[in-house]
Coordinates of C-alpha atoms and ligand atoms in Angstrom, one line a residue:
M1 CA -6.5 174.5 -23.3
W2 CA -6.2 171.3 -25.4
T3 CA -6.5 173.0 -28.7
K4 CA -3.3 172.9 -30.7
V5 CA -1.7 173.2 -34.1
I6 CA 0.3 170.2 -35.4
I7 CA 3.1 171.2 -37.6
N8 CA 4.4 168.3 -39.7
I9 CA 8.0 169.0 -40.5
K10 CA 8.3 165.8 -42.5
K11 CA 5.5 167.0 -44.9
F12 CA 7.3 170.3 -45.1
N13 CA 10.5 168.5 -46.2
E14 CA 8.6 166.5 -48.7
N15 CA 6.9 169.6 -50.2
L16 CA 10.4 171.1 -50.4
K17 CA 11.6 168.1 -52.3
S18 CA 8.7 168.2 -54.7
I19 CA 9.5 171.9 -55.5
R20 CA 13.2 171.0 -55.8
N21 CA 12.3 168.3 -58.3
R22 CA 10.3 170.7 -60.4
I23 CA 12.8 173.6 -60.6
G24 CA 16.0 171.4 -61.0
K25 CA 19.0 171.1 -58.7
D26 CA 20.9 174.3 -59.7
R27 CA 18.4 177.0 -58.7
L28 CA 18.5 178.6 -55.3
I29 CA 15.5 178.6 -53.0
C30 CA 14.5 181.4 -50.7
V31 CA 11.8 180.4 -48.2
P32 CA 9.5 183.1 -46.9
V33 CA 9.3 182.6 -43.1
K34 CA 7.6 185.9 -42.5
S35 CA 4.7 186.1 -40.1
D36 CA 5.9 183.2 -38.0
A37 CA 6.3 181.2 -41.2
Y38 CA 2.7 181.8 -42.2
G39 CA 1.7 180.6 -38.7
H40 CA 3.9 177.5 -38.7
G41 CA 6.6 178.6 -36.4
M42 CA 9.5 180.7 -37.8
Q43 CA 12.4 179.2 -36.0
Q44 CA 11.5 175.6 -36.5
I45 CA 10.7 176.1 -40.2
A46 CA 13.9 178.1 -40.6
E47 CA 16.0 175.3 -39.1
A48 CA 14.3 172.7 -41.3
C49 CA 15.1 174.9 -44.3
I50 CA 18.8 175.2 -43.4
K51 CA 19.1 171.5 -42.9
A52 CA 17.5 170.9 -46.3
G53 CA 20.0 173.1 -48.0
V54 CA 17.7 176.1 -48.6
Y55 CA 19.9 179.1 -49.6
C56 CA 18.1 181.9 -47.8
L57 CA 15.0 183.0 -45.9
G58 CA 12.5 185.8 -46.4
I59 CA 11.1 188.0 -43.7
A60 CA 8.7 191.0 -43.5
A61 CA 10.0 192.7 -40.3
V62 CA 13.5 193.5 -39.1
S63 CA 12.5 192.1 -35.7
E64 CA 12.0 188.7 -37.3
G65 CA 15.6 188.8 -38.7
V66 CA 16.9 189.8 -35.3
E67 CA 15.2 186.8 -33.7
L68 CA 16.5 184.4 -36.4
R69 CA 20.0 185.6 -35.9
K70 CA 19.7 185.4 -32.1
N71 CA 18.7 181.8 -32.5
G72 CA 21.7 180.9 -34.6
I73 CA 20.5 181.2 -38.2
K74 CA 23.5 182.3 -40.3
A75 CA 22.0 182.0 -43.8
P76 CA 21.2 185.2 -45.8
I77 CA 18.0 186.8 -44.8
L78 CA 16.0 188.9 -47.3
L79 CA 13.9 191.7 -45.9
F80 CA 10.8 191.8 -48.2
S81 CA 9.2 195.0 -46.7
Q82 CA 10.5 198.6 -46.7
P83 CA 12.1 199.2 -43.3
H84 CA 12.0 202.4 -41.3
P85 CA 15.3 204.3 -41.1
D86 CA 15.3 203.7 -37.3
E87 CA 15.8 200.0 -38.0
I88 CA 18.9 200.5 -40.1
P89 CA 21.3 199.8 -37.1
Q90 CA 19.7 196.4 -36.6
I91 CA 19.8 195.6 -40.3
I92 CA 23.6 196.4 -40.3
N93 CA 24.3 194.6 -37.0
E94 CA 22.4 191.4 -38.0
N95 CA 23.6 191.5 -41.6
L96 CA 20.1 191.4 -43.1
T97 CA 19.6 191.9 -46.8
P98 CA 17.0 194.6 -47.5
F99 CA 15.2 195.2 -50.8
I100 CA 16.0 198.7 -52.1
S101 CA 13.2 200.5 -53.9
D102 CA 14.6 204.1 -54.0
M103 CA 17.6 206.3 -54.0
E104 CA 16.7 208.1 -50.8
F105 CA 16.8 204.9 -48.7
A106 CA 19.8 203.5 -50.5
S107 CA 21.8 206.6 -49.7
I108 CA 20.7 206.7 -46.0
L109 CA 21.7 203.1 -45.7
S110 CA 25.0 203.5 -47.5
K111 CA 26.0 206.4 -45.2
Q112 CA 25.1 204.5 -42.1
V113 CA 27.1 201.5 -43.2
D114 CA 30.1 203.8 -43.9
E115 CA 29.7 205.4 -40.5
T116 CA 29.5 202.0 -38.8
N117 CA 32.7 200.9 -40.6
R118 CA 34.4 204.1 -39.7
K119 CA 33.6 203.7 -36.0
F120 CA 34.6 200.0 -36.1
A121 CA 38.0 201.0 -37.7
E122 CA 38.6 203.6 -34.9
I123 CA 38.4 200.9 -32.3
M124 CA 40.0 198.1 -34.3
G125 CA 42.7 200.0 -36.1
D126 CA 44.3 198.4 -39.1
A127 CA 42.7 195.0 -38.2
A128 CA 39.3 196.3 -39.2
K129 CA 38.1 194.9 -42.4
R130 CA 35.6 197.0 -44.4
T131 CA 32.4 195.1 -44.7
K132 CA 29.7 195.8 -47.3
L133 CA 26.0 195.2 -46.6
P134 CA 24.4 193.0 -49.3
V135 CA 21.2 194.5 -50.8
H136 CA 18.8 193.5 -53.6
I137 CA 17.2 196.0 -55.9
K138 CA 13.5 195.5 -56.0
I139 CA 11.8 196.5 -59.3
D140 CA 8.0 197.1 -59.5
T141 CA 7.1 195.6 -62.8
G142 CA 3.3 195.6 -62.1
M143 CA 2.7 194.5 -58.6
G144 CA 2.2 198.2 -57.6
R145 CA 3.7 197.9 -54.2
I146 CA 7.3 198.4 -53.1
G147 CA 10.0 198.5 -55.7
C148 CA 11.2 201.2 -58.0
R149 CA 9.3 201.9 -61.2
L150 CA 10.7 201.1 -64.6
E151 CA 10.4 204.6 -65.9
D152 CA 13.4 206.8 -66.0
D153 CA 15.6 203.7 -65.6
E154 CA 15.7 204.3 -61.8
Y155 CA 16.8 200.7 -61.3
L156 CA 19.9 201.5 -63.4
A157 CA 20.7 204.6 -61.4
L158 CA 20.3 202.5 -58.2
A159 CA 22.5 199.7 -59.6
R160 CA 25.2 202.3 -60.4
F161 CA 24.9 203.9 -57.0
I162 CA 25.2 200.6 -55.1
D163 CA 27.9 199.3 -57.3
S164 CA 30.1 202.4 -56.7
S165 CA 29.2 202.8 -53.0
T166 CA 31.7 201.9 -50.3
G167 CA 29.0 200.5 -48.0
L168 CA 26.7 198.5 -50.2
K169 CA 27.0 195.4 -52.4
L170 CA 24.5 194.5 -55.1
A171 CA 23.7 190.9 -54.2
G172 CA 20.6 190.5 -56.3
I173 CA 17.7 192.0 -58.3
A174 CA 14.1 191.0 -57.7
T175 CA 10.5 191.6 -58.7
H176 CA 7.1 190.2 -57.5
F177 CA 4.1 189.0 -59.5
A178 CA 0.6 190.2 -59.0
V179 CA -1.4 187.4 -60.6
S180 CA 1.0 184.5 -61.2
D181 CA -1.4 182.0 -59.6
S182 CA -4.2 182.7 -62.0
T183 CA -4.8 180.6 -65.1
A184 CA -7.0 183.3 -66.7
K185 CA -5.6 184.2 -70.1
S186 CA -5.2 187.9 -69.3
D187 CA -3.4 187.1 -66.1
I188 CA -1.0 184.7 -67.8
E189 CA -0.2 187.6 -70.2
Y190 CA 0.2 190.1 -67.4
T191 CA 2.7 187.8 -65.7
K192 CA 4.6 187.3 -69.0
K193 CA 4.7 191.0 -69.4
Q194 CA 6.0 191.6 -65.9
L195 CA 8.7 189.0 -66.5
E196 CA 9.7 190.5 -69.8
C197 CA 10.1 194.0 -68.3
F198 CA 12.1 192.5 -65.5
T199 CA 14.5 190.5 -67.6
N200 CA 15.0 193.6 -69.9
A201 CA 15.9 195.6 -66.8
V202 CA 18.4 193.0 -65.6
E203 CA 20.0 192.9 -69.1
A204 CA 20.3 196.7 -69.0
V205 CA 22.2 196.4 -65.6
R206 CA 24.5 193.8 -67.1
A207 CA 25.0 195.9 -70.2
A208 CA 26.2 198.7 -67.9
G209 CA 28.9 196.4 -66.8
I210 CA 27.4 195.7 -63.4
D211 CA 27.0 192.2 -61.9
P212 CA 23.3 192.0 -60.9
G213 CA 23.8 189.2 -58.4
I214 CA 21.0 186.7 -57.9
I215 CA 18.0 187.3 -60.2
H216 CA 14.7 186.2 -58.7
A217 CA 10.9 186.6 -59.2
A218 CA 8.9 183.4 -58.8
N219 CA 6.5 183.0 -55.9
S220 CA 4.3 179.8 -55.5
G221 CA 2.0 180.6 -58.4
A222 CA 4.9 181.3 -60.8
I223 CA 6.6 178.1 -59.8
I224 CA 3.5 176.1 -60.8
L225 CA 2.6 178.1 -64.0
H226 CA 5.6 180.0 -65.3
P227 CA 8.8 178.1 -65.7
D228 CA 10.4 181.0 -67.6
S229 CA 10.3 183.0 -64.3
W230 CA 12.3 180.6 -62.2
L231 CA 15.6 182.4 -63.1
D232 CA 18.4 182.0 -60.4
M233 CA 16.2 181.6 -57.4
V234 CA 12.5 181.0 -56.5
R235 CA 10.6 182.1 -53.4
P236 CA 7.8 179.6 -52.6
G237 CA 5.7 180.4 -49.6
I238 CA 2.2 178.9 -49.5
L239 CA 3.2 176.0 -51.8
L240 CA 5.8 174.9 -49.3
Y241 CA 3.3 175.1 -46.5
G242 CA 1.2 172.6 -48.5
C243 CA -1.4 174.6 -50.5
K244 CA -1.4 174.5 -54.2
T245 CA -3.1 177.7 -55.4
A246 CA -3.1 176.6 -59.1
E247 CA -2.7 173.4 -61.1
E248 CA -0.2 172.9 -63.9
N249 CA -2.7 171.5 -66.3
E250 CA -5.3 174.3 -66.0
I251 CA -3.2 176.6 -68.1
N252 CA -3.7 174.4 -71.1
T253 CA -7.3 175.3 -71.5
H254 CA -6.4 178.9 -72.6
G255 CA -5.0 180.5 -75.7
S256 CA -4.9 179.5 -79.3
L257 CA -4.2 175.9 -80.3
L258 CA -0.6 176.7 -81.0
E259 CA -0.1 178.7 -77.8
R260 CA -1.6 175.8 -75.9
A261 CA 0.6 173.3 -77.6
E262 CA 3.6 175.4 -76.7
Q263 CA 2.5 175.7 -73.0
I264 CA 1.9 172.0 -72.7
K265 CA 5.3 171.2 -74.2
K266 CA 7.0 173.6 -71.8
L267 CA 5.2 172.5 -68.7
S268 CA 5.6 168.8 -69.5
E269 CA 9.3 169.1 -69.3
Y270 CA 9.0 169.5 -65.6
S271 CA 7.6 167.3 -62.9
V272 CA 4.2 168.1 -61.5
I273 CA 4.3 169.4 -57.9
S274 CA 2.4 167.5 -55.3
V275 CA 2.2 169.0 -51.8
E276 CA 0.4 168.3 -48.5
P277 CA -0.7 170.7 -45.8
V278 CA 1.9 171.1 -43.1
M279 CA -0.5 172.5 -40.5
E280 CA -3.4 170.8 -38.8
L281 CA -5.6 172.6 -36.2
R282 CA -6.9 170.1 -33.6
S283 CA -9.0 170.3 -30.6
S284 CA -11.2 168.0 -28.5
V285 CA -14.8 167.5 -27.6
S286 CA -14.7 169.0 -24.1
L287 CA -18.4 168.5 -23.3
I288 CA -21.4 166.6 -24.8
K289 CA -24.9 167.6 -23.9
K290 CA -28.5 167.0 -24.9
I291 CA -30.4 169.7 -26.7
K292 CA -34.2 169.6 -27.2
E293 CA -36.1 170.4 -30.4
G294 CA -36.7 174.1 -30.6
E295 CA -33.7 175.1 -28.4
S296 CA -31.0 177.4 -29.9
V297 CA -27.2 177.2 -29.7
S298 CA -24.8 180.1 -29.2
Y299 CA -24.9 183.9 -29.7
G300 CA -27.5 185.4 -32.0
R301 CA -29.5 182.2 -31.9
S302 CA -28.6 181.5 -35.5
W303 CA -29.2 177.7 -35.1
T304 CA -32.2 176.0 -33.6
A305 CA -32.5 172.2 -33.2
D306 CA -35.2 170.8 -35.4
K307 CA -35.2 167.6 -33.3
D308 CA -33.8 166.4 -30.1
T309 CA -30.0 165.9 -30.5
Y310 CA -26.6 166.0 -28.8
I311 CA -24.1 168.8 -29.3
G312 CA -20.4 168.7 -28.7
I313 CA -18.7 171.8 -27.4
L314 CA -15.1 172.4 -28.5
P315 CA -12.6 174.8 -26.9
V316 CA -11.7 176.5 -30.2
G317 CA -13.0 179.7 -31.7
Y318 CA -12.2 182.5 -34.0
A319 CA -9.3 183.7 -31.9
D320 CA -7.8 180.3 -32.2
G321 CA -8.0 180.1 -36.0
L322 CA -11.5 178.9 -36.8
P323 CA -13.0 182.0 -38.5
R324 CA -16.3 183.3 -37.3
L325 CA -17.5 183.4 -40.9
A326 CA -17.4 179.6 -40.9
S327 CA -20.4 179.6 -38.4
N328 CA -23.0 177.1 -39.7
K329 CA -20.8 176.4 -42.8
W330 CA -18.0 174.2 -41.7
Q331 CA -17.6 170.6 -40.6
I332 CA -15.3 169.3 -37.9
T333 CA -13.9 165.8 -38.2
I334 CA -14.1 163.5 -35.2
N335 CA -12.9 159.9 -35.4
G336 CA -13.0 160.2 -39.2
E337 CA -16.6 161.4 -39.3
K338 CA -17.7 164.9 -40.1
F339 CA -20.0 167.0 -37.9
P340 CA -21.5 170.3 -38.8
V341 CA -20.5 173.4 -36.9
I342 CA -23.7 174.8 -35.6
G343 CA -24.5 178.3 -34.3
R344 CA -22.1 181.2 -34.1
I345 CA -18.4 180.4 -33.6
C346 CA -17.4 182.3 -30.4
M347 CA -14.0 183.7 -29.5
N348 CA -12.7 180.5 -28.0
Q349 CA -15.6 178.0 -28.3
C350 CA -17.7 176.4 -30.9
C351 CA -20.4 173.7 -31.1
V352 CA -21.1 170.7 -33.4
D353 CA -24.2 168.7 -33.9
L354 CA -23.4 165.1 -32.9
G355 CA -26.9 163.7 -33.8
A356 CA -29.5 161.9 -31.7
D357 CA -27.3 158.8 -30.9
P358 CA -23.7 160.0 -30.8
K359 CA -20.8 157.6 -31.0
V360 CA -18.4 160.4 -30.3
K361 CA -17.2 160.4 -26.7
R362 CA -16.2 163.2 -24.5
W363 CA -12.4 164.1 -24.9
D364 CA -12.3 162.6 -28.4
E365 CA -9.9 164.4 -30.6
A366 CA -11.3 166.7 -33.3
V367 CA -9.7 168.0 -36.5
I368 CA -10.7 171.6 -37.3
F369 CA -8.8 171.7 -40.5
G370 CA -5.9 169.7 -41.8
S371 CA -5.3 167.5 -44.9
G372 CA -7.8 166.0 -47.3
A373 CA -11.0 167.7 -48.1
E374 CA -11.1 169.6 -44.8
N375 CA -8.0 171.6 -45.4
A376 CA -7.1 175.3 -44.9
A377 CA -7.8 176.1 -48.5
A378 CA -11.4 174.7 -48.2
L379 CA -11.9 176.6 -45.0
A380 CA -10.6 179.7 -46.8
E381 CA -13.1 179.1 -49.6
V382 CA -16.1 179.0 -47.3
T383 CA -15.0 182.1 -45.4
S384 CA -14.1 184.2 -48.5
T385 CA -10.4 184.4 -47.8
I386 CA -7.2 182.8 -48.8
P387 CA -5.4 179.9 -47.1
Y388 CA -2.5 182.2 -46.1
E389 CA -4.9 184.1 -43.7
I390 CA -6.2 180.8 -42.2
T391 CA -2.8 179.4 -41.3
C392 CA -1.4 182.8 -40.1
N393 CA -4.4 183.2 -37.7
A394 CA -4.3 179.6 -36.4
G395 CA -0.6 179.9 -35.6
K396 CA -1.0 183.1 -33.5
R397 CA -2.4 182.0 -30.2
V398 CA -2.6 178.2 -30.1
Q399 CA 0.2 176.0 -28.8
K400 CA 2.3 174.4 -31.6
V401 CA 3.3 170.8 -31.6
F402 CA 6.1 169.8 -34.1
I403 CA 6.1 166.3 -35.4
Ligands
PLP1 C1 5.3 186.4 -49.3 C2 6.2 186.6 -50.5 C3 6.5 185.5 -51.3 C4 5.8 184.1 -51.2 O1 4.5 184.2 -51.8 P1 3.7 182.9 -51.9 O2 2.5 183.3 -52.7 O3 3.3 182.4 -50.5 O4 4.5 181.8 -52.6 C5 7.4 185.7 -52.3 N1 8.0 186.9 -52.5 C6 7.8 187.9 -51.7 C7 8.5 189.2 -52.0 C8 6.8 187.8 -50.7 O5 6.6 188.9 -49.9

């Protein structure tokens, strides 16, 4: 099948530079490469990251970390999701850095690291060096997902436990924002509140005489809208893949005059981020044929020709990343011109109306989504989802070409 996703590594690097310019040269960057780098190809994106001096990578599944290590990635790898105890041996073997949300898991993990070190020492004798597994404490400051709650200072108990354990090393403390990409006043305040709770917790750990390691919170939305949250390290996902989910200047339309002035001043200290989509989904016109007035196209007969016309059939459908919800709603670009998707999008085929006198020729290349107005974010908009889901799905089945 000729359908493919084009992954533009050069654009990825430029997006990375734009983020780097905004956050300054001293902060670390953790790039989420989970879910095959949002459909962009985990290994290739990881290699581009390492080349560009990214500090660490973020994954969602232990198996992703195993694969990255197998393919030579030596940088720290943060495990964003809660693993199953059965996966602990792999976490230890591959030196992955899990988020710790609770004492139960911390103690199972610590015991297994101790046990591994003990067995290692049995074989190696005195030459065996004790190694500690780096972990980050995850605090739930309002995302309501993984992470320990703030009540009862559980994070402090965790920090003490890890700090005094023989198997674990506290390498960082993290939280995650729920609405950081929203410019609504209440959401701005919610994010500020999350950040305040987080920094207070970190201070409490410091006050207990424990080095908290790398402090990090900001996802893409917070990189754009909340400079206070950048801390030691940022974790930009969708922004790096070229989709800007908020604009810096939108925040200025909220709050009192003084609050606004303060925000404008703060945000204007930093460069504005400009990014471009890294992924393009392309296909080709595999057949052109004549349709007569009154004839219907595709399943469900949701589109009927109101005059004689030509249709183009493309070997791309919902299983290839063009959502079925885009049926009769999207436009496909061929030779720089847009043609409406007509009738239901099928699993692996769709149709466009080429008009009565088509200039398009068979085998011409077609852009399903890419840069400009026909990007993943616009496709997400018409299908009531988010660009993350669009790129993840397009990356699943279709061949990737890296340029
Ligand atoms: C996926 C993820 C991110 C990146 O989020 P974006 O909105 O894509 O920037 C950051 N942190 C954690 C913990 C994540 O799971």
